[in-house]
Amino acid sequence: MTKPAWERFKSLYWANKELGMGLDISRMNFPESFFMEKAKMIADAVSAMQALEAGEIANPDENRMVGHYWLRAADMAPKAELKSAIVDTFANIKAFAADIRSGKIKGQGGTFQDVLHIGIGGSALGPQFIHDALGKTDKLRLHFVDNTDPDGIAKVIADIPDLSRTLCVVVSKSGGTKETRNGQLLAKKALTDAGVDYTKAFVAVTGVGSALDKTATEEGWLARFPMWDWVGGRTSLWSAVGVLPAALEGVDVDALLAGAAAMDRVTRNANAQENPALLMALMWYIAAAEGKAMVVLPYKDRLMFLSRYLQQLIMESLGKERDLDGKVVNQGLVVYGNKGSTDQHAYVQQLREGPNNFFTLFINSEEDICEGGDKSYGSFEVEDGVTSGDFLLGFLYGTRKALYDNGRQSITMSVPTVSAKSVGAMLALFERAVGFYATFTHINAYHQPGVEAGKKAAGEILKLQARVVAALSSDTKQTVEEIAKKTGSEGEEEVIFAILEHLAANGRAKTEFADNVAERRYSI
Amino acid sequence: MTKPAWERFKSLYWANKELGMGLDISRMNFPESFFMEKAKMIADAVSAMQALEAGEIANPDENRMVGHYWLRAADMAPKAELKSAIVDTFANIKAFAADIRSGKIKGQGGTFQDVLHIGIGGSALGPQFIHDALGKTDKLRLHFVDNTDPDGIAKVIADIPDLSRTLCVVVSKSGGTKETRNGQLLAKKALTDAGVDYTKAFVAVTGVGSALDKTATEEGWLARFPMWDWVGGRTSLWSAVGVLPAALEGVDVDALLAGAAAMDRVTRNANAQENPALLMALMWYIAAAEGKAMVVLPYKDRLMFLSRYLQQLIMESLGKERDLDGKVVNQGLVVYGNKGSTDQHAYVQQLREGPNNFFTLFINSEEDICEGGDKSYGSFEVEDGVTSGDFLLGFLYGTRKALYDNGRQSITMSVPTVSAKSVGAMLALFERAVGFYATFTHINAYHQPGVEAGKKAAGEILKLQARVVAALSSDTKQTVEEIAKKTGSEGEEEVIFAILEHLAANGRAKTEFADNVAERRYSI
């Protein structure tokens, strides 16, 4: 890079008036000839995306179309029945949400005032991000159960003032996710203990015909909304999964979808320098090849959850062992970060001085106070002529410079404000960048084959637990090795030890401590 | 590793009955001869820690002692006046917190019911982690302002029901942190706008004689508590910074300190295999040399904030360009993660299949329901004989196995429950591991020289903003380059562009959009 910074900036900067967004990749290390050198790779990625949007089977392992783009442009759906499914579902959701908010549909104890959202992964991260970025509390307060931790679930439920005025939204695409099923059962217990008929408060969002769908139908839950196999979990924000809780909270879901649709139009451009999703994907391509992580630093509190959302969207999509030909490639891009300037006081020390194993994605929200916020906090001067928002901008560009002066690269994205429209546009940009990157590296971005092994192993451990419990005796105090032998589980001693300690800690077994774990003894 | 897993586990497993904790490093790749090979390095680290605890200048760049260990064992403080400062401060904090909680000290509108905590980095992360892990809401609800984002600050304050019953705790060791000063001024504005005499609600936690201390003294704030130069920001949890908000919330701060003190006693052991902090530091040493990050996965919702706490403690301490002799070493250990099993549905796909550039720290809390939680959620069976806590354990060990089967290493730490004592012990373990690692790699873990550059650059940007504002005219519409020239700031065009866009977005300048940024024009 011999060009002065400003000249490079001018020639690389992408901006769009309609969206009010900008993207600056000039602080990444690549020659400007790069776009020419990669012209074929870029053209192929654009073609692949066209085929995907037209309804090709873009997820071959699961023999599925990839249709989240249609959710924000139903006219693009390749079949009429898909289009009407999209249109009808959104109409139903908006009507239902309006009825809940207005009190036309009431809870047992009166107008609903809280929503307990039960889901995990793609069924939680979108709603959580939207809630953090755009959530309102004027009518309904959202609470999230996103794990199978009974302590965490109890804590969330204890924070709800009135369970008889609480809507429970249970979200699982497959309908068989154990964490969500467990959360559902514990919420049912809580409502039942409080004397509430849970079926009048429970809503299911799931694939038609799933186990969850069957339960909801048989038990006569308040409502059901569909998920489709052509929408992956990590883009399900655009389906009932994200749109229902957002609509319940009073978020402008049409603007959210319209922002995404607008970005989709922009990112269909085959000219890389006019397409921010191609620019983003190309930067990932360069950085990931050097083993660099992406540190996401939005300088806006409302966007703090973005890094967690992107961890799933990017790492679950791009973290793949094999490419489409079965060749081992171990692709992936690590994502972490919280928010600026806060993180400057946490780990920016290491970013500047430690291993140069990352690039930063700075995100700048131009408007100091977002919609619904108190403008007087934005105009208040903390020093003569200087607002606290000026400090925020100063810290962003100060840190960017301090990192760059030490050879640390960065991208800077700017959005006009944090609104339903800008959030929709931002996420659509990242989604399409994921799609382009997948074509660059010849991988399937739309499946998650590596997740099954852990689930399967967990199932085996629960079976092992049953054998261990059956092998415990009230007469004989047995060691881990004795129990392993008795249950025919030699080789599983470590897990048996963990199971026994867990049982003992929860009053379901007795134990005698010994420093040497092989000498600890367990009974019932 | 030719030994069977269980044999290796038994010979490496560390456990302690008093603390109820365990540490399993058997799934990390190293030969058992490692401890012998590194005997001198280990012995030197133990000696250096002894000297540090005895009051040596362990932070030479800032000519300071490193005394956070004395905060939980005041008898160890090397001078009588240090000991009495510790003892007196804790007594004062506990008395003050008791008076606030009992209503003996009241707010203008009645008994205090909310606490607004204003601080950033080390002045926020400890209180936030303790609040998440142990916080109660029976008497006082905590809220955090930890940034200079006016929108974020407005949102936090809008969530407080009654500002006339809100205690504001302003925390800054140096007393000069701009983000905190800005938060303080905006909180003052909010209380004043609400007709509240803020001086009767404001408390300062800061170094004696700092700018904040002077303001608090001159304005006659409700209370002041001291910070000391021998306690670093990232270990200040053990001083008034962490102890005051914890005591206000009703956390057993004596148990917190006692848990840390108990771990300190254990981790003074010179035998690495009997010292979990040495084991942890040695594993970091092996992994960081291979460029591996540490993915922190506590399987307990209450511990989700731990990774953010550790990002500061570890990355700010160990992320250093130069060693104590000035040699460039670019030390550091990347830390990220949220919680299990939730993250299994986010990025564990990449952990299993993507680049092998990490190891996982699994944390297992044995007791399903922590103190104060509803036990009925723990004993509830979601399947025959199986609780949701059994699923949590199954997912932990299932994921550990799935990762290990693909060559991904891990450490597993177990704690009896999430309590003040166990949290104190856990953090003390990590702190001492940081100290040991620093000696292994011959770096200063107690300063943060890389943070200044960004702050300095930010200050320059605010000065530049003043020049830009002065150069704007209502008659002439000027380009970025014209303004750069007029203000003598050639070479700063990118930042000038960012400043102008920010001013325009907030109604402090006018702009005419052009796709080519060099053609955009600005006026006032």
PDB file of N, CA and C in Angstrom, chain A residues 6 10 27 132 146-147 149 151 155 179 181 189 300-302 311-312 319 330 338-342 345 349 353 366 368 370 376 383 390 400 448 450 465 481 494 502 506 508, chain B residues 6 10 27 132 146-147 149 151 155 179 181 189 300-302 311-312 319 330 338-342 345 349 353 366 368 370 376 383 390 400 448 450 465 481 494 502 506 508:
ATOM      1  N   TRP A   6      -5.943   8.360   2.263  1.00  0.00           N
ATOM      2  CA  TRP A   6      -7.175   9.002   1.792  1.00  0.00           C
ATOM      3  C   TRP A   6      -7.488   8.612   0.343  1.00  0.00           C
ATOM      4  N   LYS A  10     -10.815   6.642  -0.709  1.00  0.00           N
ATOM      5  CA  LYS A  10     -11.769   7.142  -1.711  1.00  0.00           C
ATOM      6  C   LYS A  10     -12.056   6.101  -2.790  1.00  0.00           C
ATOM      7  N   ARG A  27      -8.497  -0.243   5.183  1.00  0.00           N
ATOM      8  CA  ARG A  27      -7.489  -0.596   6.193  1.00  0.00           C
ATOM      9  C   ARG A  27      -7.237  -2.099   6.284  1.00  0.00           C
ATOM     10  N   ASP A 132     -32.607  -6.795  21.987  1.00  0.00           N
ATOM     11  CA  ASP A 132     -31.572  -5.902  22.505  1.00  0.00           C
ATOM     12  C   ASP A 132     -31.457  -4.630  21.672  1.00  0.00           C
ATOM     13  N   ASP A 146     -32.998 -20.078  27.109  1.00  0.00           N
ATOM     14  CA  ASP A 146     -32.244 -20.537  25.937  1.00  0.00           C
ATOM     15  C   ASP A 146     -31.241 -21.626  26.313  1.00  0.00           C
ATOM     16  N   ASN A 147     -31.619 -22.461  27.292  1.00  0.00           N
ATOM     17  CA  ASN A 147     -30.701 -23.508  27.740  1.00  0.00           C
ATOM     18  C   ASN A 147     -31.495 -24.520  28.542  1.00  0.00           C
ATOM     19  N   ASP A 149     -30.496 -25.428  31.571  1.00  0.00           N
ATOM     20  CA  ASP A 149     -30.040 -25.251  32.952  1.00  0.00           C
ATOM     21  C   ASP A 149     -31.234 -24.942  33.852  1.00  0.00           C
ATOM     22  N   ASP A 151     -31.473 -24.119  36.899  1.00  0.00           N
ATOM     23  CA  ASP A 151     -31.246 -22.943  37.734  1.00  0.00           C
ATOM     24  C   ASP A 151     -31.494 -21.668  36.932  1.00  0.00           C
ATOM     25  N   LYS A 155     -34.513 -18.949  37.465  1.00  0.00           N
ATOM     26  CA  LYS A 155     -34.200 -17.533  37.681  1.00  0.00           C
ATOM     27  C   LYS A 155     -34.995 -16.641  36.720  1.00  0.00           C
ATOM     28  N   GLU A 179     -33.143 -29.225  24.698  1.00  0.00           N
ATOM     29  CA  GLU A 179     -33.081 -28.061  25.593  1.00  0.00           C
ATOM     30  C   GLU A 179     -34.419 -27.323  25.593  1.00  0.00           C
ATOM     31  N   ARG A 181     -37.411 -28.507  24.593  1.00  0.00           N
ATOM     32  CA  ARG A 181     -38.443 -29.370  25.170  1.00  0.00           C
ATOM     33  C   ARG A 181     -38.390 -29.280  26.709  1.00  0.00           C
ATOM     34  N   LYS A 189     -44.768 -26.595  34.003  1.00  0.00           N
ATOM     35  CA  LYS A 189     -44.806 -26.848  35.454  1.00  0.00           C
ATOM     36  C   LYS A 189     -45.044 -25.540  36.220  1.00  0.00           C
ATOM     37  N   LYS A 300     -21.973   1.096  19.840  1.00  0.00           N
ATOM     38  CA  LYS A 300     -23.374   1.393  20.142  1.00  0.00           C
ATOM     39  C   LYS A 300     -23.875   0.272  21.036  1.00  0.00           C
ATOM     40  N   ASP A 301     -24.323   0.627  22.231  1.00  0.00           N
ATOM     41  CA  ASP A 301     -24.732  -0.400  23.188  1.00  0.00           C
ATOM     42  C   ASP A 301     -25.796  -1.333  22.628  1.00  0.00           C
ATOM     43  N   ARG A 302     -26.707  -0.780  21.832  1.00  0.00           N
ATOM     44  CA  ARG A 302     -27.814  -1.590  21.293  1.00  0.00           C
ATOM     45  C   ARG A 302     -27.337  -2.727  20.394  1.00  0.00           C
ATOM     46  N   GLN A 311     -21.648 -14.970  15.583  1.00  0.00           N
ATOM     47  CA  GLN A 311     -20.942 -16.222  15.891  1.00  0.00           C
ATOM     48  C   GLN A 311     -21.692 -17.396  15.281  1.00  0.00           C
ATOM     49  N   GLN A 312     -23.025 -17.405  15.449  1.00  0.00           N
ATOM     50  CA  GLN A 312     -23.757 -18.517  14.854  1.00  0.00           C
ATOM     51  C   GLN A 312     -23.802 -18.411  13.337  1.00  0.00           C
ATOM     52  N   GLY A 319     -17.755 -22.859   9.316  1.00  0.00           N
ATOM     53  CA  GLY A 319     -16.849 -23.768  10.028  1.00  0.00           C
ATOM     54  C   GLY A 319     -17.075 -25.206   9.561  1.00  0.00           C
ATOM     55  N   ASN A 330     -11.097 -27.755   6.584  1.00  0.00           N
ATOM     56  CA  ASN A 330     -11.166 -27.100   7.903  1.00  0.00           C
ATOM     57  C   ASN A 330     -11.363 -25.588   7.783  1.00  0.00           C
ATOM     58  N   ASN A 338     -17.591  -7.577  21.852  1.00  0.00           N
ATOM     59  CA  ASN A 338     -18.777  -7.123  22.561  1.00  0.00           C
ATOM     60  C   ASN A 338     -19.190  -5.746  22.061  1.00  0.00           C
ATOM     61  N   LYS A 339     -18.540  -4.715  22.542  1.00  0.00           N
ATOM     62  CA  LYS A 339     -18.878  -3.367  22.081  1.00  0.00           C
ATOM     63  C   LYS A 339     -17.753  -2.405  22.421  1.00  0.00           C
ATOM     64  N   GLY A 340     -17.702  -1.316  21.639  1.00  0.00           N
ATOM     65  CA  GLY A 340     -16.773  -0.240  21.935  1.00  0.00           C
ATOM     66  C   GLY A 340     -17.546   0.927  22.523  1.00  0.00           C
ATOM     67  N   SER A 341     -16.938   1.810  23.304  1.00  0.00           N
ATOM     68  CA  SER A 341     -15.548   1.751  23.653  1.00  0.00           C
ATOM     69  C   SER A 341     -15.278   0.793  24.805  1.00  0.00           C
ATOM     70  N   THR A 342     -16.312   0.163  25.360  1.00  0.00           N
ATOM     71  CA  THR A 342     -16.170  -0.681  26.549  1.00  0.00           C
ATOM     72  C   THR A 342     -15.010  -1.677  26.417  1.00  0.00           C
ATOM     73  N   HIS A 345     -11.334  -1.093  27.259  1.00  0.00           N
ATOM     74  CA  HIS A 345     -10.903  -1.225  28.651  1.00  0.00           C
ATOM     75  C   HIS A 345     -10.858  -2.694  29.071  1.00  0.00           C
ATOM     76  N   GLN A 349      -5.856  -3.906  24.721  1.00  0.00           N
ATOM     77  CA  GLN A 349      -4.421  -4.044  25.032  1.00  0.00           C
ATOM     78  C   GLN A 349      -3.804  -5.191  24.245  1.00  0.00           C
ATOM     79  N   GLU A 353      -1.072  -5.124  21.097  1.00  0.00           N
ATOM     80  CA  GLU A 353       0.293  -5.566  21.383  1.00  0.00           C
ATOM     81  C   GLU A 353       0.532  -7.065  21.265  1.00  0.00           C
ATOM     82  N   GLU A 366     -24.292   6.463  13.095  1.00  0.00           N
ATOM     83  CA  GLU A 366     -24.109   7.918  12.976  1.00  0.00           C
ATOM     84  C   GLU A 366     -24.969   8.701  13.970  1.00  0.00           C
ATOM     85  N   ASP A 368     -26.709   9.712  17.243  1.00  0.00           N
ATOM     86  CA  ASP A 368     -26.353   9.419  18.639  1.00  0.00           C
ATOM     87  C   ASP A 368     -27.494   8.787  19.414  1.00  0.00           C
ATOM     88  N   CYS A 370     -31.048   6.725  19.058  1.00  0.00           N
ATOM     89  CA  CYS A 370     -31.861   5.951  18.123  1.00  0.00           C
ATOM     90  C   CYS A 370     -33.343   6.223  18.383  1.00  0.00           C
ATOM     91  N   SER A 376     -32.361  14.397  24.467  1.00  0.00           N
ATOM     92  CA  SER A 376     -31.623  15.347  25.307  1.00  0.00           C
ATOM     93  C   SER A 376     -30.302  14.763  25.794  1.00  0.00           C
ATOM     94  N   GLU A 383     -18.372  18.422  27.644  1.00  0.00           N
ATOM     95  CA  GLU A 383     -17.349  19.462  27.664  1.00  0.00           C
ATOM     96  C   GLU A 383     -17.828  20.517  26.669  1.00  0.00           C
ATOM     97  N   ASP A 390     -19.732  12.362  20.724  1.00  0.00           N
ATOM     98  CA  ASP A 390     -18.465  12.744  20.085  1.00  0.00           C
ATOM     99  C   ASP A 390     -17.321  11.905  20.657  1.00  0.00           C
ATOM    100  N   ARG A 400      -8.997   2.629  16.101  1.00  0.00           N
ATOM    101  CA  ARG A 400      -8.706   2.183  14.740  1.00  0.00           C
ATOM    102  C   ARG A 400      -7.298   2.634  14.331  1.00  0.00           C
ATOM    103  N   GLN A 448     -25.030 -28.345   9.114  1.00  0.00           N
ATOM    104  CA  GLN A 448     -24.207 -28.309  10.325  1.00  0.00           C
ATOM    105  C   GLN A 448     -23.923 -29.747  10.763  1.00  0.00           C
ATOM    106  N   GLY A 450     -21.430 -31.178  11.964  1.00  0.00           N
ATOM    107  CA  GLY A 450     -20.580 -31.411  13.137  1.00  0.00           C
ATOM    108  C   GLY A 450     -21.317 -31.334  14.455  1.00  0.00           C
ATOM    109  N   GLN A 465     -26.091 -43.054  32.352  1.00  0.00           N
ATOM    110  CA  GLN A 465     -26.562 -42.630  33.677  1.00  0.00           C
ATOM    111  C   GLN A 465     -27.608 -43.602  34.214  1.00  0.00           C
ATOM    112  N   GLU A 481     -14.519 -47.642  39.219  1.00  0.00           N
ATOM    113  CA  GLU A 481     -14.100 -48.776  38.386  1.00  0.00           C
ATOM    114  C   GLU A 481     -15.018 -49.974  38.587  1.00  0.00           C
ATOM    115  N   GLU A 494     -14.365 -41.958  33.184  1.00  0.00           N
ATOM    116  CA  GLU A 494     -14.383 -40.503  33.424  1.00  0.00           C
ATOM    117  C   GLU A 494     -15.797 -39.968  33.479  1.00  0.00           C
ATOM    118  N   HIS A 502     -22.266 -35.741  40.081  1.00  0.00           N
ATOM    119  CA  HIS A 502     -23.467 -34.934  39.849  1.00  0.00           C
ATOM    120  C   HIS A 502     -24.653 -35.479  40.637  1.00  0.00           C
ATOM    121  N   ASN A 506     -26.544 -33.615  44.089  1.00  0.00           N
ATOM    122  CA  ASN A 506     -27.959 -33.269  44.059  1.00  0.00           C
ATOM    123  C   ASN A 506     -28.814 -34.231  44.886  1.00  0.00           C
ATOM    124  N   ARG A 508     -28.907 -37.438  45.065  1.00  0.00           N
ATOM    125  CA  ARG A 508     -29.431 -38.645  44.433  1.00  0.00           C
ATOM    126  C   ARG A 508     -28.469 -39.821  44.584  1.00  0.00           C
TER     127      ARG A 508
ATOM    128  N   TRP B   6      -8.553 -43.061  31.210  1.00  0.00           N
ATOM    129  CA  TRP B   6      -8.869 -43.078  32.645  1.00  0.00           C
ATOM    130  C   TRP B   6      -7.590 -43.070  33.488  1.00  0.00           C
ATOM    131  N   LYS B  10      -6.723 -40.125  36.069  1.00  0.00           N
ATOM    132  CA  LYS B  10      -6.461 -40.344  37.497  1.00  0.00           C
ATOM    133  C   LYS B  10      -5.146 -39.717  37.932  1.00  0.00           C
ATOM    134  N   ARG B  27      -7.215 -33.983  29.013  1.00  0.00           N
ATOM    135  CA  ARG B  27      -7.545 -33.907  27.586  1.00  0.00           C
ATOM    136  C   ARG B  27      -6.764 -32.800  26.858  1.00  0.00           C
ATOM    137  N   ASP B 132     -24.457 -10.907  37.829  1.00  0.00           N
ATOM    138  CA  ASP B 132     -25.021 -11.991  37.019  1.00  0.00           C
ATOM    139  C   ASP B 132     -24.976 -13.328  37.747  1.00  0.00           C
ATOM    140  N   ASP B 146     -21.818   1.460  31.305  1.00  0.00           N
ATOM    141  CA  ASP B 146     -20.413   1.067  31.145  1.00  0.00           C
ATOM    142  C   ASP B 146     -19.856   1.534  29.797  1.00  0.00           C
ATOM    143  N   ASN B 147     -20.323   2.711  29.346  1.00  0.00           N
ATOM    144  CA  ASN B 147     -19.862   3.200  28.045  1.00  0.00           C
ATOM    145  C   ASN B 147     -20.210   4.677  27.960  1.00  0.00           C
ATOM    146  N   ASP B 149     -21.885   5.857  25.342  1.00  0.00           N
ATOM    147  CA  ASP B 149     -22.943   5.919  24.330  1.00  0.00           C
ATOM    148  C   ASP B 149     -24.187   6.587  24.941  1.00  0.00           C
ATOM    149  N   ASP B 151     -27.130   7.018  23.859  1.00  0.00           N
ATOM    150  CA  ASP B 151     -28.340   6.226  23.637  1.00  0.00           C
ATOM    151  C   ASP B 151     -28.423   5.085  24.649  1.00  0.00           C
ATOM    152  N   LYS B 155     -31.156   4.664  27.670  1.00  0.00           N
ATOM    153  CA  LYS B 155     -31.970   3.453  27.767  1.00  0.00           C
ATOM    154  C   LYS B 155     -31.894   2.847  29.170  1.00  0.00           C
ATOM    155  N   GLU B 179     -15.189   8.027  29.722  1.00  0.00           N
ATOM    156  CA  GLU B 179     -16.485   7.363  29.589  1.00  0.00           C
ATOM    157  C   GLU B 179     -17.263   7.477  30.899  1.00  0.00           C
ATOM    158  N   ARG B 181     -16.741   9.633  33.411  1.00  0.00           N
ATOM    159  CA  ARG B 181     -17.065  11.044  33.686  1.00  0.00           C
ATOM    160  C   ARG B 181     -18.325  11.441  32.905  1.00  0.00           C
ATOM    161  N   LYS B 189     -27.458  14.951  35.216  1.00  0.00           N
ATOM    162  CA  LYS B 189     -28.504  15.626  34.428  1.00  0.00           C
ATOM    163  C   LYS B 189     -29.867  14.959  34.657  1.00  0.00           C
ATOM    164  N   LYS B 300     -23.657 -23.368  32.897  1.00  0.00           N
ATOM    165  CA  LYS B 300     -24.477 -22.793  33.968  1.00  0.00           C
ATOM    166  C   LYS B 300     -24.765 -21.355  33.565  1.00  0.00           C
ATOM    167  N   ASP B 301     -26.046 -21.025  33.424  1.00  0.00           N
ATOM    168  CA  ASP B 301     -26.388 -19.690  32.935  1.00  0.00           C
ATOM    169  C   ASP B 301     -25.776 -18.580  33.779  1.00  0.00           C
ATOM    170  N   ARG B 302     -25.694 -18.797  35.093  1.00  0.00           N
ATOM    171  CA  ARG B 302     -25.170 -17.753  35.981  1.00  0.00           C
ATOM    172  C   ARG B 302     -23.721 -17.380  35.691  1.00  0.00           C
ATOM    173  N   GLN B 311     -11.832 -12.141  29.610  1.00  0.00           N
ATOM    174  CA  GLN B 311     -11.211 -11.420  28.496  1.00  0.00           C
ATOM    175  C   GLN B 311     -10.340 -10.292  29.036  1.00  0.00           C
ATOM    176  N   GLN B 312     -10.874  -9.548  30.009  1.00  0.00           N
ATOM    177  CA  GLN B 312     -10.036  -8.481  30.549  1.00  0.00           C
ATOM    178  C   GLN B 312      -8.890  -9.036  31.379  1.00  0.00           C
ATOM    179  N   GLY B 319      -1.572  -9.916  27.119  1.00  0.00           N
ATOM    180  CA  GLY B 319      -1.401  -9.430  25.749  1.00  0.00           C
ATOM    181  C   GLY B 319      -0.355  -8.328  25.694  1.00  0.00           C
ATOM    182  N   ASN B 330       5.126 -10.341  21.578  1.00  0.00           N
ATOM    183  CA  ASN B 330       3.703 -10.409  21.181  1.00  0.00           C
ATOM    184  C   ASN B 330       2.971 -11.548  21.889  1.00  0.00           C
ATOM    185  N   ASN B 338     -19.480 -18.119  25.579  1.00  0.00           N
ATOM    186  CA  ASN B 338     -20.640 -17.630  26.317  1.00  0.00           C
ATOM    187  C   ASN B 338     -21.076 -18.670  27.343  1.00  0.00           C
ATOM    188  N   LYS B 339     -21.816 -19.668  26.910  1.00  0.00           N
ATOM    189  CA  LYS B 339     -22.241 -20.700  27.845  1.00  0.00           C
ATOM    190  C   LYS B 339     -22.681 -21.949  27.079  1.00  0.00           C
ATOM    191  N   GLY B 340     -22.596 -23.076  27.785  1.00  0.00           N
ATOM    192  CA  GLY B 340     -23.108 -24.316  27.249  1.00  0.00           C
ATOM    193  C   GLY B 340     -24.425 -24.652  27.933  1.00  0.00           C
ATOM    194  N   SER B 341     -25.353 -25.423  27.338  1.00  0.00           N
ATOM    195  CA  SER B 341     -25.156 -25.982  26.035  1.00  0.00           C
ATOM    196  C   SER B 341     -25.523 -25.003  24.920  1.00  0.00           C
ATOM    197  N   THR B 342     -25.941 -23.797  25.276  1.00  0.00           N
ATOM    198  CA  THR B 342     -26.414 -22.820  24.287  1.00  0.00           C
ATOM    199  C   THR B 342     -25.457 -22.667  23.103  1.00  0.00           C
ATOM    200  N   HIS B 345     -25.337 -24.760  19.934  1.00  0.00           N
ATOM    201  CA  HIS B 345     -26.250 -24.435  18.834  1.00  0.00           C
ATOM    202  C   HIS B 345     -25.811 -23.164  18.115  1.00  0.00           C
ATOM    203  N   GLN B 349     -20.220 -26.169  15.884  1.00  0.00           N
ATOM    204  CA  GLN B 349     -19.982 -26.712  14.531  1.00  0.00           C
ATOM    205  C   GLN B 349     -18.560 -26.373  14.069  1.00  0.00           C
ATOM    206  N   GLU B 353     -15.272 -28.847  13.488  1.00  0.00           N
ATOM    207  CA  GLU B 353     -14.869 -29.107  12.104  1.00  0.00           C
ATOM    208  C   GLU B 353     -13.918 -28.076  11.502  1.00  0.00           C
ATOM    209  N   GLU B 366     -21.697 -28.579  39.868  1.00  0.00           N
ATOM    210  CA  GLU B 366     -22.302 -29.863  40.260  1.00  0.00           C
ATOM    211  C   GLU B 366     -23.760 -29.728  40.707  1.00  0.00           C
ATOM    212  N   ASP B 368     -27.431 -28.579  40.768  1.00  0.00           N
ATOM    213  CA  ASP B 368     -28.292 -28.102  39.692  1.00  0.00           C
ATOM    214  C   ASP B 368     -28.935 -26.754  40.012  1.00  0.00           C
ATOM    215  N   CYS B 370     -28.634 -23.400  42.371  1.00  0.00           N
ATOM    216  CA  CYS B 370     -27.724 -22.664  43.245  1.00  0.00           C
ATOM    217  C   CYS B 370     -28.505 -22.024  44.392  1.00  0.00           C
ATOM    218  N   SER B 376     -37.327 -27.065  43.167  1.00  0.00           N
ATOM    219  CA  SER B 376     -38.282 -27.943  42.462  1.00  0.00           C
ATOM    220  C   SER B 376     -37.969 -28.004  40.961  1.00  0.00           C
ATOM    221  N   GLU B 383     -37.812 -36.501  31.637  1.00  0.00           N
ATOM    222  CA  GLU B 383     -38.061 -37.856  31.137  1.00  0.00           C
ATOM    223  C   GLU B 383     -37.952 -38.759  32.365  1.00  0.00           C
ATOM    224  N   ASP B 390     -29.532 -33.187  34.278  1.00  0.00           N
ATOM    225  CA  ASP B 390     -28.843 -34.358  33.703  1.00  0.00           C
ATOM    226  C   ASP B 390     -28.528 -34.114  32.228  1.00  0.00           C
ATOM    227  N   ARG B 400     -17.620 -32.500  24.852  1.00  0.00           N
ATOM    228  CA  ARG B 400     -16.203 -32.726  25.156  1.00  0.00           C
ATOM    229  C   ARG B 400     -15.695 -33.943  24.379  1.00  0.00           C
ATOM    230  N   GLN B 448      -0.718  -1.862  31.293  1.00  0.00           N
ATOM    231  CA  GLN B 448      -1.467  -1.937  30.034  1.00  0.00           C
ATOM    232  C   GLN B 448      -0.995  -0.810  29.124  1.00  0.00           C
ATOM    233  N   GLY B 450      -0.461  -0.565  26.058  1.00  0.00           N
ATOM    234  CA  GLY B 450      -1.036  -0.447  24.720  1.00  0.00           C
ATOM    235  C   GLY B 450      -2.353   0.298  24.676  1.00  0.00           C
ATOM    236  N   GLN B 465     -12.062  17.791  15.772  1.00  0.00           N
ATOM    237  CA  GLN B 465     -13.483  18.116  15.617  1.00  0.00           C
ATOM    238  C   GLN B 465     -13.727  19.611  15.878  1.00  0.00           C
ATOM    239  N   GLU B 481     -11.754  17.650   1.589  1.00  0.00           N
ATOM    240  CA  GLU B 481     -10.381  18.070   1.308  1.00  0.00           C
ATOM    241  C   GLU B 481     -10.187  19.558   1.561  1.00  0.00           C
ATOM    242  N   GLU B 494      -9.817  11.126   6.280  1.00  0.00           N
ATOM    243  CA  GLU B 494     -10.773  10.059   6.635  1.00  0.00           C
ATOM    244  C   GLU B 494     -11.514  10.379   7.920  1.00  0.00           C
ATOM    245  N   HIS B 502     -20.904  12.504  11.154  1.00  0.00           N
ATOM    246  CA  HIS B 502     -21.499  12.402  12.491  1.00  0.00           C
ATOM    247  C   HIS B 502     -22.204  13.707  12.873  1.00  0.00           C
ATOM    248  N   ASN B 506     -26.513  14.289  13.263  1.00  0.00           N
ATOM    249  CA  ASN B 506     -27.088  14.735  14.523  1.00  0.00           C
ATOM    250  C   ASN B 506     -27.509  16.203  14.483  1.00  0.00           C
ATOM    251  N   ARG B 508     -26.009  18.857  13.446  1.00  0.00           N
ATOM    252  CA  ARG B 508     -25.030  19.895  13.803  1.00  0.00           C
ATOM    253  C   ARG B 508     -24.258  20.370  12.579  1.00  0.00           C
TER     254      ARG B 508
END
